[in-house]
Amino acid sequence: MALLCGLAFARDPVFTDWAAQRRAPSEHPERAAGWDFSATLYERLARVVEHETASAVLVGRSVEKRPIWGFVVQDPGVEATRELLIIAQLHSLEWIGAEVAVAYLEGLAPDPPPGVRVTVIPIVNPDGRWRSEQDLLAEDVRSYRRSNANGVDLNRDWTVHRESDVIWSKLPRTKRHYTTSPAPLSQPETQAVDALAQSAPPDAFVSLHAFGGYVETPWGGVYEPPPDDARLKAMAYEMAEAMPHRPYRVIQINHFVRTFRALGCEVDHFHAVYEADAFLIELTRSGLTLNPRTWRDYFRWYNPVDKTEHVENGVAALDTLTRRLSAEARGLIEPL
Ligand SMILES: [Zn+2]
């Protein structure tokens, strides 16, 4: 924990006491379908930190002062020379990211691969998550939620590639598609994640989103690939090919449409600022069927009724990256 001591991190009992005070709704159709409300996710995480390999850290607080928890896992008997940072749920409705993060931690903590320290932040945007939970409890599926409590998109609040080179970004009718946050790292949630990264710079970084079924590589803010594109793509293919169900496709973030730019996104930030091998995984292929009751069931856009195969795909991708870093740390394989 040496590198993490610079920040005022809480110790495990603080987290477990806090988690024990959360209350999940006793009955809810989504819960019955296997979608855990955050209280249940935190209950599961309290069991994760019972392992001596795992601990909870208070990374920071949201706009509305909700705690942002991180979970650090490493083999305590071996010095870690690789850092892996995984963050999830920057966007309020993308519960699948938090699900994958927690399932991954549950699998990792009993037997973490040696030589790599993993930090996972399952819910970066707890205020947005809270609002989407309130919507579901009120049976309101039509409220579209994405940003934090200040209305800022945390996926557009980072420091790199904030200005677009695309002509459409300058034109009055189309420039709204090329927006960023008011300033780099303008929000407490992104500041907290970046402060953590400064204290323990990651060698590899993954941000979990939905939907699309993609493992995405930098850049998001410019069309040209980075100089190490081939290596990043090879790592992305390694993650995709490990998926037990129909594997996700590998693509550079902004290559869906030639004029699309994800300005100021976290993957560009972590790749440019920390030189981390950085990825964004778009989990699920949406949960909307061809014939939905309503197209405006926004929860279902991101989170299918049956999450199983996407949880397994996501966990397999993260496990593969973790094992690669561990093997590199022990000199068993060369970095790509
Ligand atoms: Zn997202």
GROMACS .gro file of C-alpha atoms and ligand atoms in nm:
model
  337
    1MET     CA    1   0.000   0.000   0.000
    2ALA     CA    2   0.305   0.224   0.010
    3LEU     CA    3   0.224   0.421  -0.302
    4LEU     CA    4  -0.131   0.483  -0.191
    5CYS     CA    5  -0.042   0.631   0.146
    6GLY     CA    6  -0.016   0.985   0.012
    7LEU     CA    7  -0.392   1.023   0.010
    8ALA     CA    8  -0.626   1.004   0.305
    9PHE     CA    9  -0.760   0.661   0.230
   10ALA     CA   10  -0.998   0.490   0.468
   11ARG     CA   11  -0.926   0.147   0.604
   12ASP     CA   12  -1.150  -0.153   0.548
   13PRO     CA   13  -1.366  -0.132   0.863
   14VAL     CA   14  -1.483   0.211   0.751
   15PHE     CA   15  -1.600   0.066   0.421
   16THR     CA   16  -1.759  -0.245   0.568
   17ASP     CA   17  -1.942  -0.041   0.833
   18TRP     CA   18  -2.063   0.197   0.564
   19ALA     CA   19  -2.165  -0.089   0.335
   20ALA     CA   20  -2.359  -0.256   0.616
   21GLN     CA   21  -2.578   0.054   0.646
   22ARG     CA   22  -2.691   0.043   0.282
   23ARG     CA   23  -3.039  -0.091   0.220
   24ALA     CA   24  -3.138  -0.255  -0.106
   25PRO     CA   25  -3.507  -0.258  -0.203
   26SER     CA   26  -3.649  -0.589  -0.087
   27GLU     CA   27  -3.837  -0.654  -0.409
   28HIS     CA   28  -3.796  -0.515  -0.754
   29PRO     CA   29  -3.837  -0.670  -1.100
   30GLU     CA   30  -3.482  -0.578  -1.205
   31ARG     CA   31  -3.346  -0.721  -0.883
   32ALA     CA   32  -3.540  -1.039  -0.950
   33ALA     CA   33  -3.378  -1.047  -1.296
   34GLY     CA   34  -3.034  -1.032  -1.134
   35TRP     CA   35  -2.957  -0.660  -1.147
   36ASP     CA   36  -2.816  -0.563  -0.811
   37PHE     CA   37  -2.890  -0.223  -0.668
   38SER     CA   38  -2.574  -0.056  -0.536
   39ALA     CA   39  -2.647  -0.158  -0.174
   40THR     CA   40  -2.615  -0.521  -0.283
   41LEU     CA   41  -2.302  -0.449  -0.487
   42TYR     CA   42  -2.144  -0.295  -0.177
   43GLU     CA   43  -2.255  -0.597   0.030
   44ARG     CA   44  -2.072  -0.819  -0.220
   45LEU     CA   45  -1.768  -0.589  -0.205
   46ALA     CA   46  -1.767  -0.612   0.175
   47ARG     CA   47  -1.716  -0.986   0.128
   48VAL     CA   48  -1.439  -0.920  -0.126
   49VAL     CA   49  -1.240  -0.716   0.127
   50GLU     CA   50  -1.257  -1.004   0.376
   51HIS     CA   51  -0.975  -1.157   0.170
   52GLU     CA   52  -0.633  -1.055   0.297
   53THR     CA   53  -0.540  -0.973  -0.062
   54ALA     CA   54  -0.804  -0.698  -0.088
   55SER     CA   55  -0.870  -0.363   0.074
   56ALA     CA   56  -1.108  -0.072   0.026
   57VAL     CA   57  -0.996   0.286  -0.020
   58LEU     CA   58  -1.200   0.604  -0.014
   59VAL     CA   59  -1.091   0.758  -0.342
   60GLY     CA   60  -1.295   1.076  -0.301
   61ARG     CA   61  -1.648   1.213  -0.286
   62SER     CA   62  -1.902   1.305  -0.549
   63VAL     CA   63  -2.069   1.643  -0.599
   64GLU     CA   64  -2.334   1.537  -0.347
   65LYS     CA   65  -2.065   1.399  -0.113
   66ARG     CA   66  -2.136   1.033  -0.175
   67PRO     CA   67  -1.819   0.825  -0.125
   68ILE     CA   68  -1.636   0.696  -0.430
   69TRP     CA   69  -1.486   0.363  -0.325
   70GLY     CA   70  -1.188   0.190  -0.476
   71PHE     CA   71  -1.079  -0.169  -0.418
   72VAL     CA   72  -0.714  -0.269  -0.426
   73VAL     CA   73  -0.617  -0.632  -0.482
   74GLN     CA   74  -0.271  -0.784  -0.496
   75ASP     CA   75  -0.084  -1.097  -0.394
   76PRO     CA   76   0.060  -0.981  -0.060
   77GLY     CA   77   0.360  -1.212  -0.084
   78VAL     CA   78   0.503  -1.066  -0.405
   79GLU     CA   79   0.613  -0.713  -0.482
   80ALA     CA   80   0.390  -0.560  -0.747
   81THR     CA   81   0.573  -0.395  -1.036
   82ARG     CA   82   0.267  -0.344  -1.255
   83GLU     CA   83  -0.034  -0.121  -1.182
   84LEU     CA   84  -0.374  -0.181  -1.337
   85LEU     CA   85  -0.654   0.071  -1.290
   86ILE     CA   86  -1.011  -0.018  -1.383
   87ILE     CA   87  -1.298   0.229  -1.353
   88ALA     CA   88  -1.668   0.181  -1.424
   89GLN     CA   89  -2.000   0.357  -1.434
   90LEU     CA   90  -1.904   0.709  -1.530
   91HIS     CA   91  -2.247   0.708  -1.694
   92SER     CA   92  -2.551   0.680  -1.470
   93LEU     CA   93  -2.749   0.416  -1.656
   94GLU     CA   94  -2.464   0.181  -1.740
   95TRP     CA   95  -2.508  -0.060  -1.450
   96ILE     CA   96  -2.342  -0.341  -1.644
   97GLY     CA   97  -2.001  -0.178  -1.591
   98ALA     CA   98  -2.036  -0.189  -1.213
   99GLU     CA   99  -2.162  -0.550  -1.235
  100VAL     CA  100  -1.856  -0.655  -1.433
  101ALA     CA  101  -1.623  -0.467  -1.198
  102VAL     CA  102  -1.766  -0.640  -0.891
  103ALA     CA  103  -1.777  -0.986  -1.052
  104TYR     CA  104  -1.414  -0.941  -1.161
  105LEU     CA  105  -1.310  -0.845  -0.805
  106GLU     CA  106  -1.494  -1.148  -0.664
  107GLY     CA  107  -1.295  -1.374  -0.892
  108LEU     CA  108  -0.966  -1.191  -0.842
  109ALA     CA  109  -0.945  -1.154  -0.464
  110PRO     CA  110  -0.923  -1.525  -0.369
  111ASP     CA  111  -0.616  -1.582  -0.588
  112PRO     CA  112  -0.469  -1.268  -0.748
  113PRO     CA  113  -0.195  -1.317  -1.008
  114PRO     CA  114   0.140  -1.214  -0.852
  115GLY     CA  115   0.332  -0.902  -0.943
  116VAL     CA  116   0.039  -0.680  -1.038
  117ARG     CA  117  -0.160  -0.448  -0.818
  118VAL     CA  118  -0.514  -0.391  -0.933
  119THR     CA  119  -0.731  -0.097  -0.832
  120VAL     CA  120  -1.099  -0.103  -0.929
  121ILE     CA  121  -1.348   0.180  -0.888
  122PRO     CA  122  -1.684   0.017  -0.967
  123ILE     CA  123  -1.897   0.334  -0.940
  124VAL     CA  124  -1.722   0.658  -1.032
  125ASN     CA  125  -2.053   0.846  -1.055
  126PRO     CA  126  -2.248   0.750  -0.740
  127ASP     CA  127  -2.487   1.047  -0.770
  128GLY     CA  128  -2.590   0.946  -1.121
  129ARG     CA  129  -2.620   0.586  -1.014
  130TRP     CA  130  -2.839   0.690  -0.720
  131ARG     CA  131  -3.070   0.885  -0.951
  132SER     CA  132  -3.108   0.596  -1.190
  133GLU     CA  133  -3.191   0.368  -0.896
  134GLN     CA  134  -3.459   0.612  -0.780
  135ASP     CA  135  -3.601   0.615  -1.134
  136LEU     CA  136  -3.630   0.236  -1.137
  137LEU     CA  137  -3.790   0.231  -0.793
  138ALA     CA  138  -4.044   0.483  -0.919
  139GLU     CA  139  -4.095   0.267  -1.231
  140ASP     CA  140  -3.970   0.551  -1.444
  141VAL     CA  141  -3.765   0.412  -1.732
  142ARG     CA  142  -3.799   0.720  -1.948
  143SER     CA  143  -3.558   0.951  -1.766
  144TYR     CA  144  -3.236   0.957  -1.959
  145ARG     CA  145  -2.941   0.989  -1.723
  146ARG     CA  146  -2.577   1.018  -1.814
  147SER     CA  147  -2.398   1.294  -1.626
  148ASN     CA  148  -2.304   1.365  -1.265
  149ALA     CA  149  -2.505   1.585  -1.027
  150ASN     CA  150  -2.365   1.899  -1.191
  151GLY     CA  151  -2.494   1.784  -1.528
  152VAL     CA  152  -2.139   1.719  -1.654
  153ASP     CA  153  -2.056   1.416  -1.866
  154LEU     CA  154  -1.765   1.254  -1.680
  155ASN     CA  155  -1.659   1.083  -2.003
  156ARG     CA  156  -1.577   1.428  -2.148
  157ASP     CA  157  -1.404   1.587  -1.848
  158TRP     CA  158  -1.041   1.484  -1.900
  159THR     CA  159  -0.735   1.679  -2.009
  160VAL     CA  160  -0.641   1.559  -2.358
  161HIS     CA  161  -0.789   1.616  -2.706
  162ARG     CA  162  -1.054   1.859  -2.595
  163GLU     CA  163  -1.057   2.058  -2.921
  164SER     CA  164  -1.192   1.901  -3.234
  165ASP     CA  165  -1.026   1.912  -3.574
  166VAL     CA  166  -1.359   1.838  -3.741
  167ILE     CA  167  -1.527   2.118  -3.936
  168TRP     CA  168  -1.869   2.014  -3.803
  169SER     CA  169  -1.752   2.101  -3.452
  170LYS     CA  170  -1.736   2.469  -3.552
  171LEU     CA  171  -2.073   2.497  -3.723
  172PRO     CA  172  -2.370   2.629  -3.526
  173ARG     CA  173  -2.606   2.341  -3.604
  174THR     CA  174  -2.370   2.053  -3.542
  175LYS     CA  175  -2.124   2.181  -3.282
  176ARG     CA  176  -2.336   2.047  -2.994
  177HIS     CA  177  -2.218   1.698  -3.089
  178TYR     CA  178  -1.859   1.794  -3.010
  179THR     CA  179  -1.888   1.928  -2.657
  180THR     CA  180  -1.662   1.878  -2.360
  181SER     CA  181  -1.700   1.969  -1.994
  182PRO     CA  182  -1.639   2.332  -1.886
  183ALA     CA  183  -1.271   2.267  -1.803
  184PRO     CA  184  -1.036   1.969  -1.773
  185LEU     CA  185  -1.092   1.768  -1.453
  186SER     CA  186  -1.365   2.012  -1.351
  187GLN     CA  187  -1.556   1.763  -1.136
  188PRO     CA  188  -1.480   1.604  -0.797
  189GLU     CA  189  -1.532   1.255  -0.942
  190THR     CA  190  -1.270   1.291  -1.218
  191GLN     CA  191  -1.037   1.480  -0.983
  192ALA     CA  192  -1.056   1.190  -0.737
  193VAL     CA  193  -0.976   0.930  -1.001
  194ASP     CA  194  -0.688   1.137  -1.136
  195ALA     CA  195  -0.543   1.200  -0.788
  196LEU     CA  196  -0.545   0.824  -0.732
  197ALA     CA  197  -0.368   0.772  -1.064
  198GLN     CA  198  -0.107   1.033  -0.973
  199SER     CA  199  -0.032   0.848  -0.650
  200ALA     CA  200   0.002   0.515  -0.832
  201PRO     CA  201   0.046   0.573  -1.208
  202PRO     CA  202  -0.117   0.287  -1.399
  203ASP     CA  203   0.063   0.076  -1.658
  204ALA     CA  204  -0.275  -0.028  -1.793
  205PHE     CA  205  -0.618   0.128  -1.768
  206VAL     CA  206  -0.970   0.015  -1.856
  207SER     CA  207  -1.293   0.213  -1.844
  208LEU     CA  208  -1.613   0.005  -1.853
  209HIS     CA  209  -1.909   0.149  -2.043
  210ALA     CA  210  -2.211   0.030  -2.241
  211PHE     CA  211  -2.334  -0.048  -2.501
  212GLY     CA  212  -2.198  -0.172  -2.831
  213GLY     CA  213  -1.993  -0.487  -2.780
  214TYR     CA  214  -1.652  -0.329  -2.847
  215VAL     CA  215  -1.304  -0.328  -2.701
  216GLU     CA  216  -1.187   0.020  -2.793
  217THR     CA  217  -0.840   0.169  -2.819
  218PRO     CA  218  -0.716   0.532  -2.821
  219TRP     CA  219  -0.765   0.785  -2.952
  220GLY     CA  220  -1.117   0.912  -2.899
  221GLY     CA  221  -1.048   1.278  -2.969
  222VAL     CA  222  -0.849   1.260  -3.291
  223TYR     CA  223  -0.884   1.034  -3.594
  224GLU     CA  224  -0.518   0.935  -3.627
  225PRO     CA  225  -0.415   0.631  -3.426
  226PRO     CA  226  -0.143   0.670  -3.162
  227PRO     CA  227   0.214   0.560  -3.248
  228ASP     CA  228   0.174   0.237  -3.049
  229ASP     CA  229  -0.158   0.151  -3.211
  230ALA     CA  230  -0.046  -0.197  -3.321
  231ARG     CA  231   0.049  -0.299  -2.969
  232LEU     CA  232  -0.272  -0.161  -2.818
  233LYS     CA  233  -0.479  -0.337  -3.083
  234ALA     CA  234  -0.295  -0.664  -3.015
  235MET     CA  235  -0.376  -0.634  -2.645
  236ALA     CA  236  -0.738  -0.551  -2.727
  237TYR     CA  237  -0.765  -0.858  -2.952
  238GLU     CA  238  -0.618  -1.069  -2.675
  239MET     CA  239  -0.897  -0.948  -2.444
  240ALA     CA  240  -1.169  -0.995  -2.704
  241GLU     CA  241  -1.053  -1.344  -2.804
  242ALA     CA  242  -1.067  -1.459  -2.441
  243MET     CA  243  -1.441  -1.387  -2.425
  244PRO     CA  244  -1.643  -1.708  -2.386
  245HIS     CA  245  -1.944  -1.573  -2.574
  246ARG     CA  246  -1.963  -1.391  -2.907
  247PRO     CA  247  -1.649  -1.178  -2.875
  248TYR     CA  248  -1.664  -0.804  -2.887
  249ARG     CA  249  -1.510  -0.624  -3.184
  250VAL     CA  250  -1.188  -0.427  -3.157
  251ILE     CA  251  -1.196  -0.071  -3.284
  252GLN     CA  252  -1.037   0.267  -3.224
  253ILE     CA  253  -1.285   0.477  -3.023
  254ASN     CA  254  -1.367   0.734  -3.285
  255HIS     CA  255  -1.365   0.504  -3.586
  256PHE     CA  256  -1.737   0.422  -3.591
  257VAL     CA  257  -1.804   0.729  -3.800
  258ARG     CA  258  -1.528   0.929  -3.962
  259THR     CA  259  -1.646   1.259  -3.815
  260PHE     CA  260  -1.716   1.133  -3.464
  261ARG     CA  261  -1.489   1.260  -3.184
  262ALA     CA  262  -1.505   1.171  -2.815
  263LEU     CA  263  -1.339   1.489  -2.691
  264GLY     CA  264  -1.167   1.493  -2.353
  265CYS     CA  265  -1.234   1.125  -2.282
  266GLU     CA  266  -1.064   0.925  -2.009
  267VAL     CA  267  -0.888   0.680  -2.241
  268ASP     CA  268  -0.700   0.959  -2.420
  269HIS     CA  269  -0.612   1.110  -2.082
  270PHE     CA  270  -0.468   0.790  -1.938
  271HIS     CA  271  -0.281   0.703  -2.255
  272ALA     CA  272  -0.134   1.051  -2.305
  273VAL     CA  273  -0.072   1.161  -1.945
  274TYR     CA  274   0.026   0.831  -1.782
  275GLU     CA  275   0.140   0.644  -2.094
  276ALA     CA  276  -0.089   0.363  -1.982
  277ASP     CA  277  -0.214   0.102  -2.224
  278ALA     CA  278  -0.568   0.234  -2.216
  279PHE     CA  279  -0.894   0.073  -2.325
  280LEU     CA  280  -1.264   0.140  -2.316
  281ILE     CA  281  -1.496  -0.160  -2.321
  282GLU     CA  282  -1.850  -0.102  -2.447
  283LEU     CA  283  -2.027  -0.388  -2.270
  284THR     CA  284  -2.349  -0.544  -2.403
  285ARG     CA  285  -2.512  -0.503  -2.742
  286SER     CA  286  -2.800  -0.318  -2.582
  287GLY     CA  287  -3.091  -0.486  -2.410
  288LEU     CA  288  -3.357  -0.345  -2.637
  289THR     CA  289  -3.525  -0.608  -2.848
  290LEU     CA  290  -3.658  -0.544  -3.197
  291ASN     CA  291  -4.001  -0.499  -3.057
  292PRO     CA  292  -3.975  -0.320  -2.724
  293ARG     CA  293  -4.267  -0.193  -2.522
  294THR     CA  294  -4.105   0.147  -2.561
  295TRP     CA  295  -3.789   0.269  -2.733
  296ARG     CA  296  -3.745   0.502  -2.440
  297ASP     CA  297  -3.669   0.225  -2.190
  298TYR     CA  298  -3.330   0.377  -2.127
  299PHE     CA  299  -3.224   0.133  -1.858
  300ARG     CA  300  -3.275  -0.149  -2.108
  301TRP     CA  301  -3.070   0.031  -2.376
  302TYR     CA  302  -2.760  -0.051  -2.176
  303ASN     CA  303  -2.856  -0.341  -1.952
  304PRO     CA  304  -3.009  -0.654  -2.108
  305VAL     CA  305  -3.264  -0.862  -1.918
  306ASP     CA  306  -3.006  -1.141  -1.896
  307LYS     CA  307  -2.667  -0.994  -1.814
  308THR     CA  308  -2.483  -1.328  -1.782
  309GLU     CA  309  -2.291  -1.349  -2.109
  310HIS     CA  310  -2.179  -0.987  -2.092
  311VAL     CA  311  -2.060  -1.019  -1.734
  312GLU     CA  312  -1.864  -1.328  -1.838
  313ASN     CA  313  -1.721  -1.153  -2.146
  314GLY     CA  314  -1.621  -0.847  -1.946
  315VAL     CA  315  -1.460  -1.047  -1.666
  316ALA     CA  316  -1.271  -1.264  -1.917
  317ALA     CA  317  -1.131  -0.953  -2.085
  318LEU     CA  318  -1.015  -0.803  -1.755
  319ASP     CA  319  -0.872  -1.137  -1.634
  320THR     CA  320  -0.672  -1.168  -1.955
  321LEU     CA  321  -0.523  -0.822  -1.919
  322THR     CA  322  -0.443  -0.890  -1.552
  323ARG     CA  323  -0.267  -1.218  -1.632
  324ARG     CA  324  -0.068  -1.048  -1.910
  325LEU     CA  325   0.057  -0.783  -1.666
  326SER     CA  326   0.140  -1.051  -1.409
  327ALA     CA  327   0.332  -1.258  -1.663
  328GLU     CA  328   0.521  -0.945  -1.777
  329ALA     CA  329   0.602  -0.857  -1.416
  330ARG     CA  330   0.751  -1.203  -1.360
  331GLY     CA  331   0.948  -1.194  -1.685
  332LEU     CA  332   0.751  -1.486  -1.829
  333ILE     CA  333   0.654  -1.291  -2.139
  334GLU     CA  334   0.782  -0.980  -2.309
  335PRO     CA  335   0.551  -0.678  -2.336
  336LEU     CA  336   0.393  -0.665  -2.681
  337ZN      ZN  337  -2.082   0.522  -2.119
   0.00000   0.00000   0.00000
